[in-house]
Short mmCIF file of C-alpha atoms and ligand atoms in Angstrom, two decimals:
data_model
loop_
_atom_site.label_atom_id
_atom_site.label_comp_id
_atom_site.label_asym_id
_atom_site.label_seq_id
_atom_site.Cartn_x
_atom_site.Cartn_y
_atom_site.Cartn_z
CA UNK Z 26 -23.50 -16.55 8.58
CA UNK Z 27 -20.53 -16.43 7.27
CA UNK Z 28 -19.35 -16.80 3.37
CA UNK Z 29 -16.99 -15.70 0.82
CA UNK Z 30 -17.58 -14.46 -2.27
CA UNK Z 31 -16.67 -16.48 -4.94
CA UNK Z 32 -19.91 -18.58 -3.44
CA UNK Z 33 -21.84 -16.34 -4.66
CA UNK Z 34 -23.03 -16.56 -8.64
CA UNK Z 35 -21.60 -13.02 -10.55
CA UNK Z 36 -23.94 -11.46 -12.20
CA UNK Z 37 -26.65 -12.43 -8.28
CA UNK Z 38 -28.82 -9.48 -7.19
CA UNK Z 39 -29.05 -9.85 -3.48
CA UNK Z 40 -31.96 -8.33 -1.23
CA UNK Z 41 -31.80 -7.06 2.18
CA UNK Z 42 -33.40 -4.93 5.09
CA UNK Z 43 -30.25 -3.91 6.10
CA UNK Z 44 -26.96 -4.05 4.61
CA UNK Z 45 -23.86 -3.11 6.19
CA UNK Z 46 -21.02 -2.49 4.20
CA UNK Z 47 -17.33 -1.96 6.94
CA UNK Z 48 -17.22 -4.43 9.19
CA UNK Z 49 -14.72 -2.46 11.37
CA UNK Z 50 -15.59 -1.21 14.94
CA UNK Z 51 -18.84 0.46 13.09
CA UNK Z 52 -20.30 -1.50 11.04
CA UNK Z 53 -19.70 -5.30 13.31
CA UNK Z 54 -21.98 -2.56 16.05
CA UNK Z 55 -24.03 -2.61 13.91
CA UNK Z 56 -24.45 -6.10 12.54
CA UNK Z 57 -24.36 -7.12 16.43
CA UNK Z 58 -27.06 -5.07 18.26
CA UNK Z 59 -29.36 -6.01 15.09
CA UNK Z 60 -28.02 -9.59 16.00
CA UNK Z 61 -31.57 -12.40 16.54
CA UNK Z 62 -33.46 -9.13 15.22
CA UNK Z 63 -36.43 -9.28 12.96
CA UNK Z 64 -34.21 -8.00 10.39
CA UNK Z 65 -32.69 -9.51 7.01
CA UNK Z 66 -29.04 -8.15 7.49
CA UNK Z 67 -26.15 -8.15 4.97
CA UNK Z 68 -22.88 -7.58 6.46
CA UNK Z 69 -20.46 -6.81 3.00
CA UNK Z 70 -16.48 -7.09 3.86
CA UNK Z 71 -14.03 -6.13 0.86
CA UNK Z 72 -11.40 -7.94 2.84
CA UNK Z 73 -11.12 -12.17 4.73
CA UNK Z 74 -10.68 -12.75 8.10
CA UNK Z 75 -6.82 -12.66 8.10
CA UNK Z 76 -4.50 -9.11 6.48
CA UNK Z 77 -4.70 -10.21 3.04
CA UNK Z 78 -1.84 -7.63 1.40
CA UNK Z 79 -3.70 -7.55 -2.19
CA UNK Z 80 -6.07 -6.51 -0.35
CA UNK Z 81 -4.53 -3.89 1.46
CA UNK Z 82 -2.98 -2.47 -1.00
CA UNK Z 83 -6.88 -1.41 -2.23
CA UNK Z 84 -6.29 1.79 0.15
CA UNK Z 85 -2.66 3.07 -1.39
CA UNK Z 86 -3.23 6.70 -2.02
CA UNK Z 87 -1.29 10.18 -2.21
CA UNK Z 88 -0.69 12.79 1.02
CA UNK Z 89 -0.95 15.90 -1.21
CA UNK Z 90 -0.59 17.82 2.55
CA UNK Z 91 0.97 18.05 5.74
CA UNK Z 92 3.17 14.50 5.93
CA UNK Z 93 0.75 11.66 6.40
CA UNK Z 94 1.32 8.26 7.17
CA UNK Z 95 1.19 5.81 4.12
CA UNK Z 96 -2.44 5.31 2.80
CA UNK Z 97 -1.97 2.09 3.00
CA UNK Z 98 -0.57 1.80 6.53
CA UNK Z 99 -2.57 3.54 8.50
CA UNK Z 100 -6.00 1.35 8.38
CA UNK Z 101 -6.29 -2.30 7.67
CA UNK Z 102 -8.39 -3.37 4.65
CA UNK Z 103 -10.37 -6.74 6.21
CA UNK Z 104 -12.35 -8.67 9.02
CA UNK Z 105 -12.77 -6.38 12.07
CA UNK Z 106 -10.69 -3.15 10.34
CA UNK Z 107 -8.67 -1.43 12.29
CA UNK Z 108 -9.63 -3.03 15.47
CA UNK Z 109 -6.62 -5.46 14.17
CA UNK Z 110 -3.95 -2.81 15.23
CA UNK Z 111 -5.78 0.05 17.66
CA UNK Z 112 -3.99 0.61 20.67
CA UNK Z 113 -7.30 0.29 22.50
CA UNK Z 114 -6.86 3.47 24.50
CA UNK Z 115 -11.31 4.65 24.66
CA UNK Z 116 -13.05 7.78 26.73
CA UNK Z 117 -16.05 9.85 25.55
CA UNK Z 118 -15.99 13.22 23.63
CA UNK Z 119 -15.91 16.02 26.86
CA UNK Z 120 -20.28 17.38 26.65
CA UNK Z 121 -19.18 20.31 24.80
CA UNK Z 122 -16.96 19.36 21.91
CA UNK Z 123 -20.34 18.50 20.65
CA UNK Z 124 -21.36 22.97 21.59
CA UNK Z 125 -21.24 25.30 19.20
CA UNK Z 126 -17.83 27.17 20.36
CA UNK Z 127 -17.73 30.81 19.17
CA UNK Z 128 -14.12 30.88 18.78
CA UNK Z 129 -14.01 27.15 16.21
CA UNK Z 130 -15.91 28.20 12.92
CA UNK Z 131 -18.14 24.29 11.97
CA UNK Z 132 -18.57 23.80 15.30
CA UNK Z 133 -22.11 22.92 16.92
CA UNK Z 134 -22.93 18.65 16.30
CA UNK Z 135 -26.50 18.34 15.73
CA UNK Z 136 -26.62 16.37 18.93
CA UNK Z 137 -25.38 16.47 22.55
CA UNK Z 138 -23.62 14.65 24.37
CA UNK Z 139 -26.21 13.59 26.42
CA UNK Z 140 -28.20 11.87 23.74
CA UNK Z 141 -24.76 9.21 23.66
CA UNK Z 142 -25.12 8.55 26.70
CA UNK Z 143 -26.59 5.45 27.04
CA UNK Z 144 -24.68 4.32 23.63
CA UNK Z 145 -21.70 5.20 25.31
CA UNK Z 146 -22.22 2.11 27.76
CA UNK Z 147 -23.02 -0.37 25.41
CA UNK Z 148 -20.03 0.54 24.03
CA UNK Z 149 -17.91 0.07 26.46
CA UNK Z 150 -19.43 -3.30 26.97
CA UNK Z 151 -18.57 -3.94 22.87
CA UNK Z 152 -14.97 -2.39 23.32
CA UNK Z 153 -15.08 -5.14 26.75
CA UNK Z 154 -14.58 -2.24 28.17
CA UNK Z 155 -16.01 -1.54 32.57
CA UNK Z 156 -16.45 -0.06 36.22
CA UNK Z 157 -18.95 2.58 36.85
CA UNK Z 158 -19.05 5.91 34.51
CA UNK Z 159 -16.74 7.97 34.27
CA UNK Z 160 -16.47 10.09 37.31
CA UNK Z 161 -13.25 10.59 38.04
CA UNK Z 162 -13.46 10.24 41.98
CA UNK Z 163 -14.67 6.48 41.87
CA UNK Z 164 -11.24 6.32 39.75
CA UNK Z 165 -8.96 7.55 42.57
CA UNK Z 166 -7.45 6.44 44.48
CA UNK Z 167 -5.44 7.09 47.76
CA UNK Z 168 -1.92 6.07 45.79
CA UNK Z 169 -3.11 6.76 42.36
CA UNK Z 170 -5.09 9.72 42.79
CA UNK Z 171 -4.82 12.72 40.59
CA UNK Z 172 -3.48 15.94 41.73
CA UNK Z 173 -5.60 19.65 42.52
CA UNK Z 174 -3.98 21.99 41.63
CA UNK Z 175 -4.62 25.46 43.29
CA UNK Z 176 -5.04 26.31 39.49
CA UNK Z 177 -8.96 26.02 38.55
CA UNK Z 178 -7.60 26.03 34.66
CA UNK Z 179 -6.92 22.23 35.50
CA UNK Z 180 -8.50 19.02 35.38
CA UNK Z 181 -7.26 15.68 35.00
CA UNK Z 182 -9.57 13.25 32.92
CA UNK Z 183 -8.83 9.64 31.86
CA UNK Z 184 -8.66 6.44 29.76
CA UNK Z 185 -9.54 3.19 30.04
CA UNK Z 186 -7.78 0.99 27.96
CA UNK Z 187 -9.81 -1.75 25.50
CA UNK Z 188 -7.80 -4.95 25.65
CA UNK Z 189 -7.33 -4.04 23.33
CA UNK Z 190 -10.31 -5.58 21.20
CA UNK Z 191 -9.48 -7.22 18.11
CA UNK Z 192 -12.66 -8.28 16.41
CA UNK Z 193 -11.37 -10.35 14.37
CA UNK Z 194 -11.16 -12.72 16.55
CA UNK Z 195 -14.44 -12.18 19.34
CA UNK Z 196 -16.57 -11.57 16.01
CA UNK Z 197 -16.80 -14.06 13.60
CA UNK Z 198 -18.12 -16.03 16.75
CA UNK Z 199 -21.61 -14.39 16.74
CA UNK Z 200 -21.80 -13.34 13.37
CA UNK Z 201 -21.82 -17.40 12.12
CA UNK Z 202 -24.14 -17.97 14.93
CA UNK Z 203 -27.37 -15.13 14.10
CA UNK Z 204 -29.62 -16.70 11.98
CA UNK Z 205 -30.60 -13.13 10.83
CA UNK Z 206 -26.80 -12.04 9.62
CA UNK Z 207 -24.82 -13.27 6.72
CA UNK Z 208 -21.65 -11.50 6.42
CA UNK Z 209 -19.91 -11.77 2.73
CA UNK Z 210 -16.12 -11.31 2.79
CA UNK Z 211 -13.83 -10.04 0.22
CA UNK Z 212 -17.01 -8.22 -1.23
CA UNK Z 213 -15.60 -4.55 -2.27
CA UNK Z 214 -18.09 -1.87 -2.64
CA UNK Z 215 -17.25 0.28 -5.78
CA UNK Z 216 -20.20 1.70 -6.62
CA UNK Z 217 -22.64 3.37 -4.51
CA UNK Z 218 -25.71 3.62 -7.17
CA UNK Z 219 -28.56 5.35 -7.42
CA UNK Z 220 -32.13 5.61 -8.67
CA UNK Z 221 -32.87 8.03 -11.82
CA UNK Z 222 -33.79 11.86 -10.03
CA UNK Z 223 -31.08 11.18 -7.38
CA UNK Z 224 -33.84 9.94 -5.10
CA UNK Z 225 -32.73 6.49 -3.04
CA UNK Z 226 -30.90 4.35 -3.89
CA UNK Z 227 -31.57 1.89 -6.46
CA UNK Z 228 -28.61 -0.85 -5.62
CA UNK Z 229 -25.74 -1.90 -4.29
CA UNK Z 230 -22.53 -2.36 -7.12
CA UNK Z 231 -20.19 -5.48 -5.42
CA UNK Z 232 -16.74 -6.91 -6.85
CA UNK Z 233 -15.20 -9.81 -5.74
CA UNK Z 234 -11.95 -7.91 -4.30
CA UNK Z 235 -10.10 -11.55 -5.92
CA UNK Z 236 -10.44 -12.76 -9.24
CA UNK Z 237 -13.99 -11.29 -11.23
CA UNK Z 238 -16.79 -10.73 -11.52
CA UNK Z 239 -19.55 -9.52 -8.98
CA UNK Z 240 -23.65 -8.70 -7.67
CA UNK Z 241 -25.46 -6.37 -7.00
CA UNK Z 242 -27.48 -6.14 -3.52
CA UNK Z 243 -31.21 -4.01 -2.75
CA UNK Z 244 -31.57 -3.53 1.12
CA UNK Z 245 -34.48 -0.94 2.42
CA UNK Z 246 -31.28 0.73 4.16
CA UNK Z 247 -27.80 1.25 3.79
CA UNK Z 248 -25.51 1.87 5.74
CA UNK Z 249 -21.48 2.99 5.08
CA UNK Z 250 -19.02 1.98 7.83
CA UNK Z 251 -16.20 1.57 5.53
CA UNK Z 252 -13.59 3.97 7.64
CA UNK Z 253 -13.39 7.60 7.71
CA UNK Z 254 -11.87 7.93 4.77
CA UNK Z 255 -12.84 5.09 2.43
CA UNK Z 256 -16.81 6.69 3.46
CA UNK Z 257 -16.06 9.59 1.28
CA UNK Z 258 -14.29 7.73 -1.26
CA UNK Z 259 -17.09 5.67 -2.43
CA UNK Z 260 -19.54 8.56 -2.30
CA UNK Z 261 -17.32 11.01 -4.44
CA UNK Z 262 -16.46 7.50 -6.32
CA UNK Z 263 -20.30 6.96 -7.20
CA UNK Z 264 -20.76 9.68 -9.67
CA UNK Z 265 -23.27 8.21 -12.55
CA UNK Z 266 -26.12 9.75 -11.46
CA UNK Z 267 -25.26 12.17 -9.51
CA UNK Z 268 -22.58 15.03 -9.97
CA UNK Z 269 -19.26 15.08 -7.50
CA UNK Z 270 -21.05 11.79 -6.32
CA UNK Z 271 -24.20 10.69 -3.56
CA UNK Z 272 -24.44 13.42 -0.46
CA UNK Z 273 -22.56 15.04 -2.33
CA UNK Z 274 -24.85 18.46 -3.51
CA UNK Z 275 -23.05 21.46 -1.18
CA UNK Z 276 -20.17 19.81 -2.06
CA UNK Z 277 -19.07 19.07 0.84
CA UNK Z 278 -18.64 15.24 1.08
CA UNK Z 279 -14.39 14.43 2.16
CA UNK Z 280 -14.42 17.94 3.16
CA UNK Z 281 -13.49 19.50 6.70
CA UNK Z 282 -11.00 15.70 6.96
CA UNK Z 283 -9.69 15.99 10.65
CA UNK Z 284 -6.49 14.41 12.82
CA UNK Z 285 -6.01 14.56 16.21
CA UNK Z 286 -2.42 15.65 15.47
CA UNK Z 287 -0.35 14.62 17.91
CA UNK Z 288 2.71 16.73 19.34
CA UNK Z 289 4.71 13.33 21.71
CA UNK Z 290 8.17 14.68 23.88
CA UNK Z 291 7.81 18.92 24.23
CA UNK Z 292 7.57 20.05 26.54
CA UNK Z 293 9.81 19.27 30.00
CA UNK Z 294 8.92 18.95 33.31
CA UNK Z 295 10.95 18.67 36.70
CA UNK Z 296 9.38 17.54 39.06
CA UNK Z 297 9.91 19.35 42.84
CA UNK Z 298 10.06 17.72 46.15
CA UNK Z 299 5.96 18.61 47.16
CA UNK Z 300 5.19 17.23 43.17
CA UNK Z 301 2.78 14.19 44.50
CA UNK Z 302 2.78 10.92 43.19
CA UNK Z 303 2.16 10.23 39.48
CA UNK Z 304 0.72 7.09 39.37
CA UNK Z 305 -2.36 7.77 38.48
CA UNK Z 306 -0.92 10.05 35.27
CA UNK Z 307 0.90 5.90 34.62
CA UNK Z 308 -1.35 3.19 33.04
CA UNK Z 309 -2.48 1.49 35.79
CA UNK Z 310 -5.27 -0.98 36.85
CA UNK Z 311 -8.35 0.23 39.17
CA UNK Z 312 -11.48 -1.89 39.43
CA UNK Z 313 -10.86 -4.75 37.52
CA UNK Z 314 -10.14 -1.85 34.76
CA UNK Z 315 -6.35 -0.71 33.32
CA UNK Z 316 -6.52 3.65 32.51
CA UNK Z 317 -4.44 6.38 32.19
CA UNK Z 318 -4.92 9.64 33.50
CA UNK Z 319 -4.31 12.68 31.72
CA UNK Z 320 -4.25 16.10 31.82
CA UNK Z 321 -6.15 19.06 30.08
CA UNK Z 322 -7.45 22.83 30.62
CA UNK Z 323 -11.25 23.11 31.69
CA UNK Z 324 -14.23 23.99 29.38
CA UNK Z 325 -14.10 26.94 31.11
CA UNK Z 326 -10.11 28.08 30.65
CA UNK Z 327 -10.87 27.09 26.67
CA UNK Z 328 -12.94 29.39 26.03
CA UNK Z 329 -11.53 32.83 28.39
CA UNK Z 330 -8.45 31.93 25.53
CA UNK Z 331 -10.23 30.58 22.94
CA UNK Z 332 -8.54 27.10 22.89
CA UNK Z 333 -9.29 23.62 20.95
CA UNK Z 334 -8.85 20.54 23.71
CA UNK Z 335 -5.77 18.81 23.63
CA UNK Z 336 -5.01 16.25 25.82
CA UNK Z 337 -2.02 16.04 28.33
CA UNK Z 338 -0.26 12.80 28.89
CA UNK Z 339 3.33 12.56 31.03
CA UNK Z 340 5.50 10.29 29.30
CA UNK Z 341 8.73 9.32 31.86
CA UNK Z 342 12.03 10.78 30.78
CA UNK Z 343 13.72 7.62 31.93
CA UNK Z 344 16.15 8.72 30.51
CA UNK Z 345 17.35 11.28 34.20
CA UNK Z 346 18.55 12.38 35.74
CA UNK Z 347 22.04 11.91 34.00
CA UNK Z 348 21.11 12.74 29.91
CA UNK Z 349 19.27 15.77 31.25
CA UNK Z 350 20.98 17.72 33.53
CA UNK Z 351 22.07 20.79 31.39
CA UNK Z 352 17.96 20.83 30.87
CA UNK Z 353 17.53 20.82 34.57
CA UNK Z 354 20.29 23.68 34.92
CA UNK Z 355 18.51 25.95 32.50
CA UNK Z 356 14.65 25.55 33.84
CA UNK Z 357 16.24 26.22 37.66
CA UNK Z 358 17.63 29.04 36.27
CA UNK Z 359 14.37 29.79 34.51
CA UNK Z 360 12.51 30.08 37.67
CA UNK Z 361 11.20 33.00 38.65
CA UNK Z 362 10.92 32.06 42.58
CA UNK Z 363 14.80 30.78 42.78
CA UNK Z 364 13.67 29.96 45.93
CA UNK Z 365 11.59 27.34 45.34
CA UNK Z 366 14.05 23.73 45.26
CA UNK Z 367 14.13 21.79 42.17
CA UNK Z 368 15.54 18.70 43.04
CA UNK Z 369 19.23 18.21 41.58
CA UNK Z 370 17.69 15.10 41.25
CA UNK Z 371 14.08 15.16 39.27
CA UNK Z 372 11.09 13.56 38.35
CA UNK Z 373 10.84 14.01 34.43
CA UNK Z 374 8.62 13.90 32.40
CA UNK Z 375 7.58 15.54 28.64
CA UNK Z 376 4.20 15.83 27.39
CA UNK Z 377 2.19 13.25 24.36
CA UNK Z 378 -0.56 16.66 23.31
CA UNK Z 379 -3.20 15.15 21.21
CA UNK Z 380 -4.96 17.50 20.28
CA UNK Z 381 -8.31 18.85 18.57
CA UNK Z 382 -8.20 21.42 15.25
CA UNK Z 383 -10.85 23.36 13.57
CA UNK Z 384 -12.91 21.92 11.07
CA UNK Z 385 -11.61 23.41 8.17
CA UNK Z 386 -13.15 22.80 5.04
CA UNK Z 387 -10.21 22.63 2.82
CA UNK Z 388 -8.50 19.91 4.71
CA UNK Z 389 -9.88 16.92 2.93
CA UNK Z 390 -10.37 13.55 0.60
CA UNK Z 391 -10.25 14.70 -2.57
CA UNK Z 392 -10.59 11.24 -6.01
CA UNK Z 393 -6.93 11.51 -8.04
CA UNK Z 394 -7.00 10.34 -11.48
CA UNK Z 395 -5.42 6.12 -10.88
CA UNK Z 396 -7.40 3.23 -10.51
CA UNK Z 397 -7.10 0.52 -7.81
CA UNK Z 398 -7.74 -2.60 -9.09
CA UNK Z 399 -11.53 -3.24 -7.98
CA UNK Z 400 -11.70 0.93 -10.64
CA UNK Z 401 -12.27 2.81 -8.20
CA UNK Z 402 -10.25 6.13 -8.77
CA UNK Z 403 -7.59 6.19 -5.68
CA UNK Z 404 -7.38 9.09 -2.70
CA UNK Z 405 -4.96 12.04 -2.45
CA UNK Z 406 -5.57 13.20 1.29
CA UNK Z 407 -5.13 16.68 1.38
CA UNK Z 408 -4.16 17.19 5.35
CA UNK Z 409 -4.13 20.68 6.55
CA UNK Z 410 -3.76 21.94 9.88
CA UNK Z 411 -4.33 25.63 11.78
CA UNK Z 412 -2.39 27.94 13.15
CA UNK Z 413 -5.61 27.85 15.78
CA UNK Z 414 -4.44 24.22 16.40
CA UNK Z 415 -0.48 25.32 16.48
CA UNK Z 416 -1.76 27.38 19.48
CA UNK Z 417 -3.80 26.22 21.33
CA UNK Z 418 -1.35 23.78 22.28
CA UNK Z 419 1.54 26.15 22.73
CA UNK Z 420 -0.60 27.66 25.09
CA UNK Z 421 -2.05 24.46 27.02
CA UNK Z 422 1.05 23.45 27.67
CA UNK Z 423 2.19 27.23 28.98
CA UNK Z 424 -0.92 27.10 30.81
CA UNK Z 425 -0.05 24.07 32.62
CA UNK Z 426 3.23 25.15 33.28
CA UNK Z 427 2.34 28.38 35.23
CA UNK Z 428 -0.29 26.20 36.65
CA UNK Z 429 2.57 23.43 37.95
CA UNK Z 430 4.56 25.98 39.14
CA UNK Z 431 1.84 28.23 41.28
CA UNK Z 432 1.46 24.71 42.82
CA UNK Z 433 5.10 24.01 43.71
CA UNK Z 434 4.55 20.62 41.51
CA UNK Z 435 7.54 21.72 39.25
CA UNK Z 436 9.29 23.75 36.96
CA UNK Z 437 8.36 23.50 33.43
CA UNK Z 438 10.75 24.35 29.78
CA UNK Z 439 8.37 25.04 27.42
CA UNK Z 440 9.11 23.82 23.68
CA UNK Z 441 7.09 25.22 22.19
CA UNK Z 442 5.90 29.02 20.69
CA UNK Z 443 2.92 30.29 19.99
CA UNK Z 444 2.45 31.31 16.99
CA UNK Z 445 4.99 29.64 15.66
CA UNK Z 446 3.96 26.01 13.07
CA UNK Z 447 4.13 22.35 14.72
CA UNK Z 448 7.15 20.67 15.29
CA UNK Z 449 7.95 18.53 11.97
CA UNK Z 450 6.83 15.32 14.32
CA UNK Z 451 3.54 16.74 14.64
CA UNK Z 452 2.08 13.50 13.22
CA UNK Z 453 -1.26 12.03 13.28
CA UNK Z 454 -2.60 10.24 15.87
CA UNK Z 455 -4.65 7.37 12.57
CA UNK Z 456 -8.03 9.21 14.00
CA UNK Z 457 -9.31 9.59 10.19
CA UNK Z 458 -12.70 12.51 11.67
CA UNK Z 459 -14.89 14.56 9.56
CA UNK Z 460 -15.23 14.16 5.74
CA UNK Z 461 -19.14 12.76 5.74
CA UNK Z 462 -19.44 15.83 8.51
CA UNK Z 463 -23.22 15.36 10.44
CA UNK Z 464 -24.99 18.61 10.23
CA UNK Z 465 -28.93 19.70 10.96
CA UNK Z 466 -28.04 22.04 8.08
CA UNK Z 467 -27.75 19.79 4.82
CA UNK Z 468 -25.65 23.29 3.43
CA UNK Z 469 -23.68 22.69 6.21
CA UNK Z 470 -23.12 18.90 6.85
CA UNK Z 471 -23.70 15.28 5.07
CA UNK Z 472 -25.28 13.34 7.29
CA UNK Z 473 -28.62 14.10 9.78
CA UNK Z 474 -28.45 14.01 13.30
CA UNK Z 475 -29.51 10.04 12.39
CA UNK Z 476 -26.30 9.77 10.17
CA UNK Z 477 -28.66 9.70 7.43
CA UNK Z 478 -27.34 11.52 4.10
CA UNK Z 479 -28.92 14.13 3.95
CA UNK Z 480 -31.56 13.97 0.56
CA UNK Z 481 -31.88 10.08 0.93
CA UNK Z 482 -34.28 8.49 3.05
CA UNK Z 483 -31.96 4.75 3.00
CA UNK Z 484 -28.67 5.56 3.17
CA UNK Z 485 -26.74 5.84 6.25
CA UNK Z 486 -23.13 7.14 6.79
CA UNK Z 487 -21.34 4.83 10.39
CA UNK Z 488 -17.64 5.60 11.67
CA UNK Z 489 -15.41 9.25 12.41
CA UNK Z 490 -16.05 10.58 9.20
CA UNK Z 491 -19.60 11.57 10.87
CA UNK Z 492 -17.99 14.05 12.99
CA UNK Z 493 -18.60 17.78 12.90
CA UNK Z 494 -16.16 18.22 15.54
CA UNK Z 495 -13.62 15.64 17.03
CA UNK Z 496 -12.64 17.15 19.93
CA UNK Z 497 -9.32 15.13 21.47
CA UNK Z 498 -10.53 11.68 22.40
CA UNK Z 499 -9.79 8.88 20.47
CA UNK Z 500 -12.75 8.33 18.26
CA UNK Z 501 -13.91 4.50 18.61
CA UNK Z 502 -15.86 4.44 21.47
CA UNK Z 503 -17.72 7.36 19.79
CA UNK Z 504 -18.10 5.62 16.71
CA UNK Z 505 -19.12 2.44 18.08
CA UNK Z 506 -21.78 4.49 21.29
CA UNK Z 507 -23.09 6.14 17.41
CA UNK Z 508 -22.99 3.36 15.29
CA UNK Z 509 -25.35 1.65 18.66
CA UNK Z 510 -27.43 4.17 17.66
CA UNK Z 511 -28.29 3.53 14.37
CA UNK Z 512 -28.53 0.33 14.69
CA UNK Z 513 -31.68 1.22 16.84
CA UNK Z 514 -33.10 3.25 14.62
CA UNK Z 515 -32.69 1.97 11.64
CA UNK Z 516 -34.36 -1.49 14.16
CA UNK Z 517 -37.50 1.65 14.59
CA UNK Z 518 -37.75 2.77 11.20
CA UNK Z 519 -37.95 -0.38 9.26
CA UNK Z 520 -41.82 -0.90 9.51
C1 FAD S 624 -2.44 2.01 14.58
C2 FAD S 624 -3.57 2.12 15.39
C3 FAD S 624 -3.81 2.40 16.31
C4 FAD S 624 -5.12 3.10 17.39
N1 FAD S 624 -5.78 3.61 18.76
C5 FAD S 624 -6.90 4.34 18.21
C6 FAD S 624 -6.71 4.24 20.10
O1 FAD S 624 -6.36 3.55 20.61
N2 FAD S 624 -8.10 4.49 20.52
C7 FAD S 624 -8.71 5.17 19.13
O2 FAD S 624 -10.02 5.49 20.10
N3 FAD S 624 -9.23 4.47 18.00
C8 FAD S 624 -7.95 4.22 17.96
N4 FAD S 624 -7.58 3.70 16.78
C9 FAD S 624 -8.23 4.13 15.13
C10 FAD S 624 -9.41 2.83 15.26
O3 FAD S 624 -8.97 2.51 15.39
C11 FAD S 624 -10.44 3.44 14.72
O4 FAD S 624 -10.93 4.91 14.63
C12 FAD S 624 -11.09 2.30 14.42
O5 FAD S 624 -11.21 1.16 13.22
C13 FAD S 624 -12.22 3.05 12.43
O6 FAD S 624 -13.79 2.37 13.18
P1 FAD S 624 -14.98 2.02 11.52
O7 FAD S 624 -15.24 1.03 11.60
O8 FAD S 624 -15.33 2.80 11.28
O9 FAD S 624 -13.58 1.99 10.27
P2 FAD S 624 -12.27 1.03 10.07
O10 FAD S 624 -11.80 0.11 11.18
O11 FAD S 624 -11.46 1.52 9.10
O12 FAD S 624 -13.70 -0.36 9.33
C14 FAD S 624 -13.74 -0.06 8.03
C15 FAD S 624 -14.12 -1.08 7.04
O13 FAD S 624 -14.97 -1.17 5.79
C16 FAD S 624 -14.53 -2.14 5.08
N5 FAD S 624 -14.31 -1.38 3.09
C17 FAD S 624 -13.44 -0.60 3.20
N6 FAD S 624 -14.06 -0.80 2.35
C18 FAD S 624 -14.47 -1.24 1.48
C19 FAD S 624 -15.11 -1.60 0.37
N7 FAD S 624 -15.06 -0.81 -0.19
N8 FAD S 624 -16.40 -2.34 0.60
C20 FAD S 624 -16.35 -3.72 1.77
N9 FAD S 624 -16.08 -3.02 3.22
C21 FAD S 624 -14.63 -2.14 2.97
C22 FAD S 624 -13.12 -2.69 5.75
O14 FAD S 624 -12.01 -3.92 5.76
C23 FAD S 624 -12.64 -2.37 7.26
O15 FAD S 624 -13.80 -3.67 7.65
C24 FAD S 624 -5.85 3.19 16.54
C25 FAD S 624 -6.08 3.12 14.83
C26 FAD S 624 -4.30 2.92 13.95
C27 FAD S 624 -5.25 2.54 12.40
#
């Protein structure tokens, strides 16, 4: 059933087994898994089925750190969340992304990649992806094969491309049909109310997004699924019982904000005649599934040099060869093997490089003094990048350049220097991670391995805010995998 908040009597008190707040990929993946089951599920959504500028304005906030997108223009507040505009690139995190790496401070999830494997398979179905897992050999064909390098430090991988699924189009039907699910649109959570003493959630305080009035909700299990910035905002803003906000006894909520810095258009690869076909590294369809190949360093190579993960996609320089005449001359002059011919007319690529960040407690979501129309303090985002973040991208480019040269595939004119800051154009990917990080130790993380807020038996968080580290893969496939796992946990945890 889907109803509007305006149909709920102001001052009412609603009850449910599970209350999910937010209908982005995280919230809907949970509701969808519980649909048809024995739990009464209440889903609260601040927006409606269609985008609405007045609702979107509730997301406005300030950027006080590295330059970032306006906070009301890098996510969607409405049914389906940011699935309404996402690009659909999907890839699971790598096994080593979950491990504690000595050269990455604050790394190490309390779960392993293997704990998510089955949930990744469910997540793929939810996002409309197909095909046999992620074994590279199965996705390679004669005409579109990953390059084989003489240098063992280089690995290929690939994205699967969701259509992209727009949940506001695909999910209203199933939500209406499920008898145990009630979705309330135009219902904004403004405060998580704790019982006196702070040991459990007493009530969710909800306002009509449009108009006046509101209602409260009591549920045996509550899941915040409001996105990587908003989950932290709501916990911080709910500070009437617990000083500093719900789940914030160790001053961790909002900290460790991570993005995937996107350093695009850097480096210039000029392919030699020996360069194999780049078809695998361009968007193509295999086994009925659109995919896009990418390059990176093996886990061993990264560990050896203390580098973070970086994914390199090849961006064809369509202006080649004429506009590249001068850069090509320079590259040829730079070559350390002058006897190896380079083409006069070349295949040319630059690199697009979404990359990992070291989790940094000073990179964070804070609350501003100003409040939105519903009385919730607005967000101040202090996004920071570190020297290791920057060195990792520059060094990855350099290692790939060495490998391409050694294999005789071409020459790379490097444009990034280890030790130098990111170019000014390096921005984020609209991936908001880390602000309610997962850790087994309550002094080091906000949620435990089950995504449950430490110290509260009935409050959970879904979404990339629980990521302990970010890897370099786009987050939504992992968000949905974790959400499906959480839904199964909730079903089991309820008597
Ligand atoms: C332009 C763009 C391109 C992207 N491309 C990709 C990509 O290619 N691959 C990828 O993996 N990711 C991509 N992303 C990121 C992806 O969209 C997010 O990772 C994903 O949507 C997060 O899902 P979520 O459910 O956690 O949060 P969201 O999608 O942000 O959903 C949060 C939900 O909570 C609701 N909500 C918020 N506050 C309240 C409140 N107070 N009360 C009630 N409800 C509330 C919102 O209305 C929304 O429905 C992209 C994002 C953007 C903006």
